[in-house]
XYZ file of C-alpha atoms in Angstrom:
496
model
C 27.380 -9.277 16.063
C 24.207 -10.070 14.514
C 20.981 -9.803 16.680
C 17.711 -11.779 15.937
C 14.544 -11.340 18.178
C 13.320 -14.845 17.884
C 10.193 -14.377 20.508
C 8.958 -11.420 22.797
C 6.061 -13.325 24.708
C 3.865 -11.216 27.323
C 6.557 -8.016 26.329
C 4.712 -5.149 25.585
C 6.694 -2.463 27.548
C 5.374 -3.317 31.120
C 7.882 -6.534 31.259
C 10.876 -4.922 31.499
C 9.867 -2.753 34.554
C 7.893 -5.801 35.965
C 9.881 -8.545 35.605
C 13.356 -9.658 35.829
C 15.459 -10.192 33.497
C 18.140 -13.269 33.438
C 21.092 -13.084 31.190
C 22.490 -16.137 30.673
C 25.963 -16.981 29.600
C 26.559 -18.777 26.194
C 27.948 -21.912 27.669
C 24.927 -22.598 30.166
C 23.112 -25.664 30.499
C 19.751 -25.857 31.148
C 17.767 -28.839 33.405
C 14.220 -28.895 34.018
C 14.749 -29.806 37.371
C 18.021 -27.284 37.755
C 17.916 -24.877 40.363
C 18.573 -22.255 37.579
C 15.075 -22.710 36.343
C 12.988 -23.100 39.206
C 14.448 -19.739 40.549
C 13.460 -18.092 37.208
C 10.293 -19.418 37.197
C 9.441 -18.774 40.958
C 10.489 -14.959 40.088
C 8.454 -14.145 37.389
C 11.738 -13.811 35.119
C 12.149 -13.632 31.972
C 15.294 -15.272 30.082
C 17.949 -13.784 27.353
C 19.881 -16.360 25.688
C 22.880 -16.532 23.790
C 21.481 -19.422 21.524
C 18.305 -20.899 20.443
C 15.784 -22.100 23.370
C 16.327 -25.213 24.701
C 13.915 -27.629 25.262
C 13.807 -27.092 29.133
C 12.559 -23.602 28.572
C 10.126 -23.761 26.148
C 8.530 -26.859 28.001
C 8.277 -24.497 31.069
C 6.823 -21.624 29.240
C 9.391 -19.058 30.544
C 9.031 -16.087 28.701
C 12.720 -15.386 26.760
C 14.709 -13.646 24.389
C 16.776 -15.656 21.856
C 20.043 -13.144 21.059
C 21.934 -15.337 18.201
C 25.486 -13.944 17.456
C 27.890 -15.068 14.516
C 31.077 -15.072 16.936
C 30.084 -17.411 19.430
C 33.863 -17.365 20.875
C 33.640 -13.642 22.069
C 34.177 -12.587 25.514
C 30.994 -13.124 27.937
C 31.777 -9.555 28.451
C 31.195 -8.571 25.048
C 28.197 -10.603 24.685
C 26.164 -9.321 27.590
C 26.970 -5.437 26.540
C 25.960 -6.089 23.244
C 22.663 -8.032 24.388
C 22.197 -5.283 26.611
C 22.467 -2.518 24.112
C 20.390 -4.589 21.801
C 17.271 -5.194 24.039
C 17.536 -1.265 25.139
C 16.975 -0.578 21.296
C 14.343 -2.921 21.204
C 12.784 -1.666 24.412
C 12.957 2.079 22.821
C 11.045 0.734 20.262
C 7.909 -0.456 21.709
C 8.236 2.269 24.624
C 7.682 4.746 21.674
C 5.256 2.884 19.943
C 3.134 2.870 23.202
C 3.353 6.273 23.649
C 2.143 6.689 19.702
C -0.609 4.475 20.218
C -1.733 6.761 23.357
C -1.457 9.684 21.063
C -3.113 8.094 18.287
C -6.305 7.454 21.115
C -6.142 10.884 22.101
C -6.266 12.182 18.740
C -9.398 9.964 18.201
C -7.520 8.830 14.851
C -7.483 5.302 13.182
C -5.417 6.672 10.420
C -2.352 7.572 13.222
C -3.034 4.565 14.888
C -2.342 2.679 11.697
C 0.377 4.569 10.451
C 2.014 4.758 13.727
C 1.781 0.524 14.111
C 3.129 -0.379 10.390
C 6.656 -0.695 11.333
C 5.917 -2.812 14.257
C 4.548 -5.489 12.232
C 6.373 -4.802 8.836
C 3.057 -5.710 7.066
C -0.108 -3.567 5.511
C -2.729 -2.884 8.037
C -6.783 -2.172 6.554
C -9.582 -0.943 9.125
C -12.791 -1.741 7.689
C -16.382 -1.111 9.407
C -19.404 -3.447 9.649
C -19.788 -3.004 6.153
C -16.581 -3.675 4.693
C -15.762 -0.025 3.986
C -12.413 1.281 4.463
C -12.450 3.310 7.308
C -8.330 3.496 7.272
C -5.501 1.720 5.245
C -1.775 2.207 5.910
C 1.640 0.383 4.806
C 3.053 -0.681 1.189
C 0.715 -3.176 -0.286
C -2.678 -1.899 -1.558
C -3.065 -4.536 -3.609
C -6.365 -5.928 -1.759
C -8.179 -2.892 -1.452
C -10.624 -3.578 -4.708
C -12.088 -0.602 -5.427
C -10.605 1.523 -3.272
C -13.560 1.963 -1.188
C -14.580 -1.696 0.181
C -12.746 -5.048 0.982
C -12.556 -7.284 -3.018
C -16.254 -9.606 -3.307
C -13.953 -12.755 -2.603
C -12.551 -11.624 0.463
C -16.310 -10.173 1.923
C -17.824 -13.450 0.788
C -15.295 -15.463 2.260
C -15.495 -14.042 5.874
C -19.036 -14.056 5.824
C -19.739 -17.802 4.773
C -16.078 -19.501 6.104
C -17.353 -21.585 9.754
C -14.099 -20.756 10.650
C -14.605 -17.045 10.130
C -18.241 -17.293 11.399
C -17.097 -19.135 14.943
C -14.576 -16.563 15.022
C -16.744 -13.488 15.065
C -17.553 -13.724 18.538
C -13.686 -13.671 19.373
C -12.417 -10.864 21.978
C -9.163 -11.377 21.036
C -7.027 -11.326 17.471
C -7.104 -14.386 15.705
C -6.014 -16.020 12.803
C -7.418 -17.413 9.521
C -6.623 -20.626 7.965
C -3.358 -20.517 5.848
C -3.023 -20.462 2.716
C -6.782 -19.109 1.092
C -6.658 -15.748 1.868
C -3.841 -12.976 2.452
C -6.038 -11.816 5.325
C -4.875 -14.207 8.290
C -4.549 -11.630 11.243
C -7.470 -10.167 12.494
C -8.903 -8.452 15.338
C -12.713 -7.868 15.765
C -14.380 -4.606 17.052
C -17.860 -4.924 19.081
C -19.897 -2.162 19.996
C -23.107 -3.006 21.853
C -22.556 -6.439 21.286
C -22.362 -5.975 17.674
C -19.604 -6.405 15.025
C -18.688 -2.465 14.184
C -15.145 -2.775 12.802
C -12.657 -5.540 11.575
C -8.348 -4.872 11.655
C -6.620 -6.712 9.289
C -3.258 -7.393 8.579
C -2.368 -8.449 4.693
C 0.212 -10.743 4.000
C 0.233 -10.985 0.139
C 2.916 -14.146 0.280
C 0.258 -16.256 2.690
C 3.378 -17.749 3.847
C 3.997 -15.555 7.177
C 4.076 -16.983 10.301
C 2.723 -15.276 13.599
C 3.828 -15.464 16.751
C 2.391 -15.305 19.976
C 3.837 -12.220 20.934
C 2.339 -10.791 17.280
C -0.963 -11.742 18.781
C -0.537 -10.014 22.239
C 0.123 -7.111 20.387
C -2.353 -7.556 17.922
C -4.668 -7.089 20.699
C -2.847 -3.699 21.850
C -3.910 -2.321 18.256
C -7.248 -3.716 18.319
C -8.224 -2.384 22.075
C -6.923 1.017 20.849
C -9.488 0.750 17.654
C -12.187 0.005 19.951
C -11.385 2.662 22.219
C -11.387 5.335 19.101
C -14.652 3.330 18.080
C -16.524 4.230 21.447
C -15.187 7.466 21.811
C -16.678 8.336 17.814
C -20.004 6.779 18.653
C -20.425 8.649 21.820
C -19.581 11.454 20.408
C -22.304 10.615 17.683
C -24.861 10.199 20.048
C -24.422 13.383 22.139
C -24.186 15.804 19.571
C -25.773 14.905 16.606
C -28.917 16.753 17.257
C -26.186 20.064 17.471
C -23.415 18.955 15.492
C -23.510 21.683 12.174
C -22.360 18.545 10.100
C -25.807 17.140 10.825
C -27.253 20.605 10.413
C -25.646 20.346 6.575
C -26.679 17.057 6.043
C -30.281 18.089 6.632
C -30.216 21.062 4.408
C -28.557 18.865 1.291
C -31.522 16.213 2.208
C -33.795 18.937 1.483
C -35.198 18.606 4.934
C -36.955 21.982 6.804
C -34.877 23.296 9.309
C -36.244 26.035 11.338
C -34.568 29.268 10.995
C -33.901 29.443 15.176
C -32.532 25.901 14.662
C -30.102 27.360 12.165
C -29.008 29.970 14.328
C -28.499 28.134 17.181
C -26.138 25.287 15.662
C -24.065 27.878 13.720
C -23.163 30.285 17.144
C -22.743 27.110 19.029
C -19.866 26.097 16.769
C -18.729 29.642 16.394
C -20.276 30.773 13.339
C -21.239 34.362 12.580
C -23.841 35.166 10.446
C -21.931 36.908 8.154
C -19.157 34.740 7.892
C -18.426 33.286 4.484
C -18.099 30.003 3.072
C -17.819 27.804 -0.113
C -18.212 24.131 -0.739
C -15.575 21.759 -2.736
C -16.313 18.557 -3.915
C -13.108 15.790 -4.167
C -13.102 13.493 -6.398
C -12.637 9.865 -4.248
C -12.440 6.050 -5.089
C -10.596 3.738 -7.249
C -7.374 1.413 -6.319
C -4.567 4.123 -6.139
C -6.204 6.107 -3.567
C -6.261 3.466 -1.085
C -9.235 4.171 0.736
C -12.553 5.335 0.424
C -14.527 8.145 1.669
C -14.358 7.701 5.410
C -10.853 7.905 5.246
C -10.501 11.037 3.652
C -13.243 12.580 6.053
C -10.945 11.719 8.628
C -7.624 12.940 7.121
C -9.350 16.285 6.275
C -10.526 16.982 9.478
C -7.372 16.304 11.352
C -5.428 18.142 9.095
C -7.119 21.019 7.655
C -8.785 23.080 10.435
C -11.841 24.872 9.359
C -12.437 22.550 6.849
C -15.571 20.528 7.475
C -15.760 17.159 5.263
C -19.178 15.241 4.700
C -19.751 12.062 3.028
C -22.459 12.687 0.719
C -23.829 10.477 -2.270
C -20.540 8.675 -2.468
C -18.249 11.366 -2.765
C -16.630 14.087 -0.248
C -17.953 17.482 0.378
C -16.062 19.907 1.879
C -17.313 23.256 3.524
C -14.384 25.810 3.771
C -14.869 28.487 6.541
C -14.107 31.714 5.524
C -12.892 32.745 9.187
C -9.880 29.855 8.419
C -9.153 30.799 5.018
C -9.499 34.674 3.881
C -9.828 33.475 -0.038
C -9.685 30.245 -1.942
C -6.410 30.837 -2.873
C -5.079 30.779 0.990
C -6.686 26.953 1.065
C -5.640 25.745 -2.319
C -2.206 26.569 -1.935
C -2.436 23.960 1.467
C -5.079 21.605 0.031
C -3.449 20.835 -3.465
C -0.123 19.142 -2.504
C -2.498 16.733 -0.553
C -4.642 16.148 -3.621
C -1.485 15.795 -5.549
C -0.073 13.067 -3.517
C -2.921 11.135 -3.968
C -4.370 11.807 -7.609
C -7.441 13.462 -6.778
C -9.456 16.586 -8.022
C -11.741 19.232 -6.723
C -14.616 21.569 -7.900
C -14.666 24.599 -5.852
C -18.319 26.433 -5.653
C -18.984 30.229 -5.225
C -19.101 31.666 -1.824
C -22.207 32.634 0.180
C -23.010 33.541 3.976
C -26.601 31.734 3.779
C -25.644 28.344 5.283
C -29.221 27.442 3.532
C -27.550 27.773 -0.081
C -25.173 24.767 0.752
C -27.480 22.462 -1.532
C -26.978 25.027 -4.419
C -23.360 25.582 -3.580
C -22.740 21.659 -3.663
C -24.274 21.464 -7.328
C -22.026 24.067 -7.933
C -19.245 22.029 -6.868
C -20.244 18.853 -8.425
C -20.201 20.683 -11.547
C -17.144 22.269 -11.242
C -15.716 18.615 -10.271
C -17.038 17.165 -13.520
C -15.408 20.132 -15.422
C -12.234 19.158 -14.217
C -12.550 15.366 -14.883
C -13.317 15.691 -18.170
C -10.369 18.179 -18.682
C -7.353 16.394 -20.116
C -5.082 18.457 -18.157
C -2.778 18.272 -15.130
C -5.352 20.676 -13.361
C -6.024 19.622 -10.005
C -8.701 22.113 -9.274
C -11.744 24.040 -10.875
C -14.208 26.899 -9.457
C -17.428 26.885 -10.500
C -17.087 30.865 -11.324
C -14.535 29.909 -13.972
C -17.173 27.675 -15.860
C -20.727 29.181 -15.114
C -21.060 30.393 -18.537
C -20.942 26.410 -19.824
C -23.227 25.297 -17.329
C -26.018 27.946 -18.346
C -25.523 27.006 -21.901
C -25.406 23.648 -21.396
C -28.821 23.979 -19.653
C -30.516 26.034 -22.224
C -29.177 23.600 -25.161
C -31.045 20.334 -23.468
C -33.976 22.094 -24.774
C -32.492 23.995 -28.270
C -30.328 22.942 -30.498
C -26.941 25.222 -29.947
C -27.393 27.192 -33.439
C -31.055 28.396 -32.865
C -29.369 30.111 -29.695
C -26.965 31.799 -31.010
C -27.284 35.480 -31.937
C -28.243 36.208 -35.624
C -25.659 38.944 -36.079
C -22.765 36.358 -35.612
C -24.269 34.254 -37.609
C -24.604 36.802 -40.514
C -21.113 37.148 -40.296
C -20.300 33.660 -40.410
C -22.092 33.319 -43.828
C -20.310 36.242 -45.172
C -17.346 34.465 -44.171
C -17.673 31.376 -45.979
C -19.208 32.867 -48.695
C -15.995 35.349 -49.512
C -13.059 33.947 -47.869
C -13.086 36.689 -45.271
C -12.597 36.363 -41.402
C -14.958 38.840 -39.588
C -16.095 36.366 -37.049
C -12.344 36.299 -35.618
C -12.389 40.028 -35.948
C -15.189 40.527 -33.897
C -14.209 38.128 -31.096
C -10.857 39.316 -30.402
C -12.606 43.148 -30.451
C -15.136 41.797 -27.683
C -11.949 40.203 -25.593
C -9.990 43.281 -26.088
C -13.102 45.224 -24.610
C -13.690 47.125 -27.707
C -10.561 48.788 -27.817
C -9.296 49.497 -31.519
C -5.751 49.979 -31.134
C -5.089 46.723 -28.599
C -7.336 44.647 -31.148
C -5.202 45.965 -34.155
C -1.838 44.970 -32.238
C -3.353 41.428 -31.430
C -4.641 40.813 -35.384
C -1.371 42.375 -36.340
C -3.031 45.018 -38.731
C -3.023 48.384 -38.855
C -5.027 50.721 -37.022
C -6.946 51.838 -40.013
C -7.487 48.748 -40.761
C -9.354 47.984 -37.488
C -11.178 50.790 -37.749
C -12.662 49.970 -41.511
C -13.659 46.194 -40.169
C -15.725 47.728 -37.485
C -17.257 49.759 -40.024
C -17.661 46.606 -42.024
C -18.969 44.312 -38.757
C -21.898 46.865 -38.215
C -22.212 46.924 -41.897
C -22.460 43.365 -42.819
C -24.014 41.985 -39.088
C -25.981 44.916 -38.256
C -24.056 44.702 -34.599
C -24.981 47.627 -32.650
C -21.719 48.064 -30.080
C -23.947 50.641 -27.762
C -26.425 47.748 -26.904
C -25.187 46.016 -23.998
C -27.988 42.963 -24.048
C -26.681 42.420 -27.810
C -23.311 42.209 -26.594
C -23.711 39.786 -24.085
C -25.509 37.293 -26.059
C -22.638 37.868 -28.800
C -20.305 36.642 -26.097
C -22.424 33.650 -25.432
C -22.870 33.028 -28.798
C -19.271 32.395 -29.006
C -19.525 29.992 -26.433
C -22.357 28.217 -27.857
C -20.078 27.602 -30.975
C -17.277 26.238 -28.876
C -19.662 23.673 -27.666
C -19.986 22.162 -31.260
C -17.057 19.861 -32.855
C -17.177 22.068 -36.140
C -18.129 25.005 -35.121
C -22.681 25.783 -35.623
C -24.364 23.102 -36.133
C -26.402 23.004 -39.879
C -30.218 22.491 -39.139
C -31.416 19.072 -39.132
C -33.184 17.856 -42.259
C-alpha cells in the first residue's frame, strides 16, 4: 500500500485530540444532502477517504485526509488498519515537531527552530532581520544567500518595490508572493512594536511549488515561534543592556570611557573574578559557502560553546574566551576546530590577559593573527598572535624604514663575505643561534665535524665581529634573520 497525504487542513497536532476522525470505506458514495455528510459537519469531524476527495466534501469545506492505495481490491479491514497506522505515523511526526518547536522557543534559538522545521516543509528556510541580514539559515539549498550575509540585491529590491509585497507587509499571517518571479514565495513577517523586525522565507528553486492551506497554517506556527523568540531577545536587550558584559566589552572596544567601579560591578554580576584570564579570538566570516552572516555564528557559538562570548564587531565575530571555562587555549581549540573545519572558517587568537580593559589590544592581536593565517597557503585553521608577534613588530618597523636598514651590521658583513668567497657563514650562524649556541648540536644539524664547527665559530667572530656574550646583539641578529625572510630575494639592495 502507498499512502499520499493530499491535505492536512486545520491540523496541527490538536486536530486528533479535539475532533472526531471518520474513516470511510472505499465504496462509500457521498451526497451533499446525505445524512453522513450532515453528521460529519455537525460533529466538526475530519474525514479519512480512500480516494481523491469528492466534490461534496470539497464544497462542504470538511477537513479531510485522502489515502490513495494502488490495490483497491484489498479488504476494508486491511485498508482501515493501514490507514490508521499511516495516520499515527503522521501524527507522531507533527507531535514530535511541535515539541521540538517548543524546545527551540525555550532555548531562544532561531537556528534550532529552523533546523527542526526543514523536514516538515522539505525546503530551505531563511530568516532575515529588517535590514535583510541573515539571522539564521537551514536547509540544503543555499543558492540564494548572496554574499553569505544578506539577501541578494535583486530579492531585496523586489521585496521593497513590488506593490503586492508592500501590501503584504501589513500581514500578520503567512502569505504568498506572485509565482514565477522569485524563489521566495512563502513568507511570514515578524513585527515588534508595530514595525517590521524580521522576515521568514521558504525558498523554492524550481519556482513551481504549489502551497496548500495547511502549509500556510504550518508557516503561521513557525512564524509565531519566531515572533516569541524575537520578543525574548528584545526584552532581554531592554532590561540587561546596561549590565551585560557584551555591552561592557563593546564600549571598551569603541574607546568609550568606562569607570573602574562599573567594570567591577558588571564582572561581578557575571561571575568574572578579578584574576580570571581571558583571550580574544577573531573569526573569519562571509562568503556563500558559509551559509549566513555574523548573527548566525554568534547565536550558534553562544548556544554550543559555554564560556565563549561572541560579539559582532566591524563585520566580524570576536570571541571572548574565558579562562574559567577553558584552562588553556588548546582545550578550547580541541572543541572549536571541528566547528571551523565544517564551515571552512579560520581563527586568530590573542595572548591572555586578566585586565578586561586590555580587550581592545587583544582584539587587535586577534585580527592580526587572523590576517596572518588567512594569507598562509595551508590547511591550518588557527593562528596564535604569540607565533607571529615578531613579524607584527617588524612590519611596524619596516613601514618607516627599508628592512635592510634594520638588519644587524654583523649579519650584513657575513652576507657580503659569503657572496664574495662562496662560503655559507650566514647559514652557519642561523643554525648556531637556532640550537641555542650549542656547538655539538649545530655540528650534527649541519653534518660537519665538531672541530670544523669550532673553527667556523671562530671565523664568525672574526669576519662578522659578533660578540656572542652580548644579549642585545644576539636579539638583533635573530630579528635580522626575520627581516631577511620578509624580502622575496633576501635583503634588498639600496635604491639608487
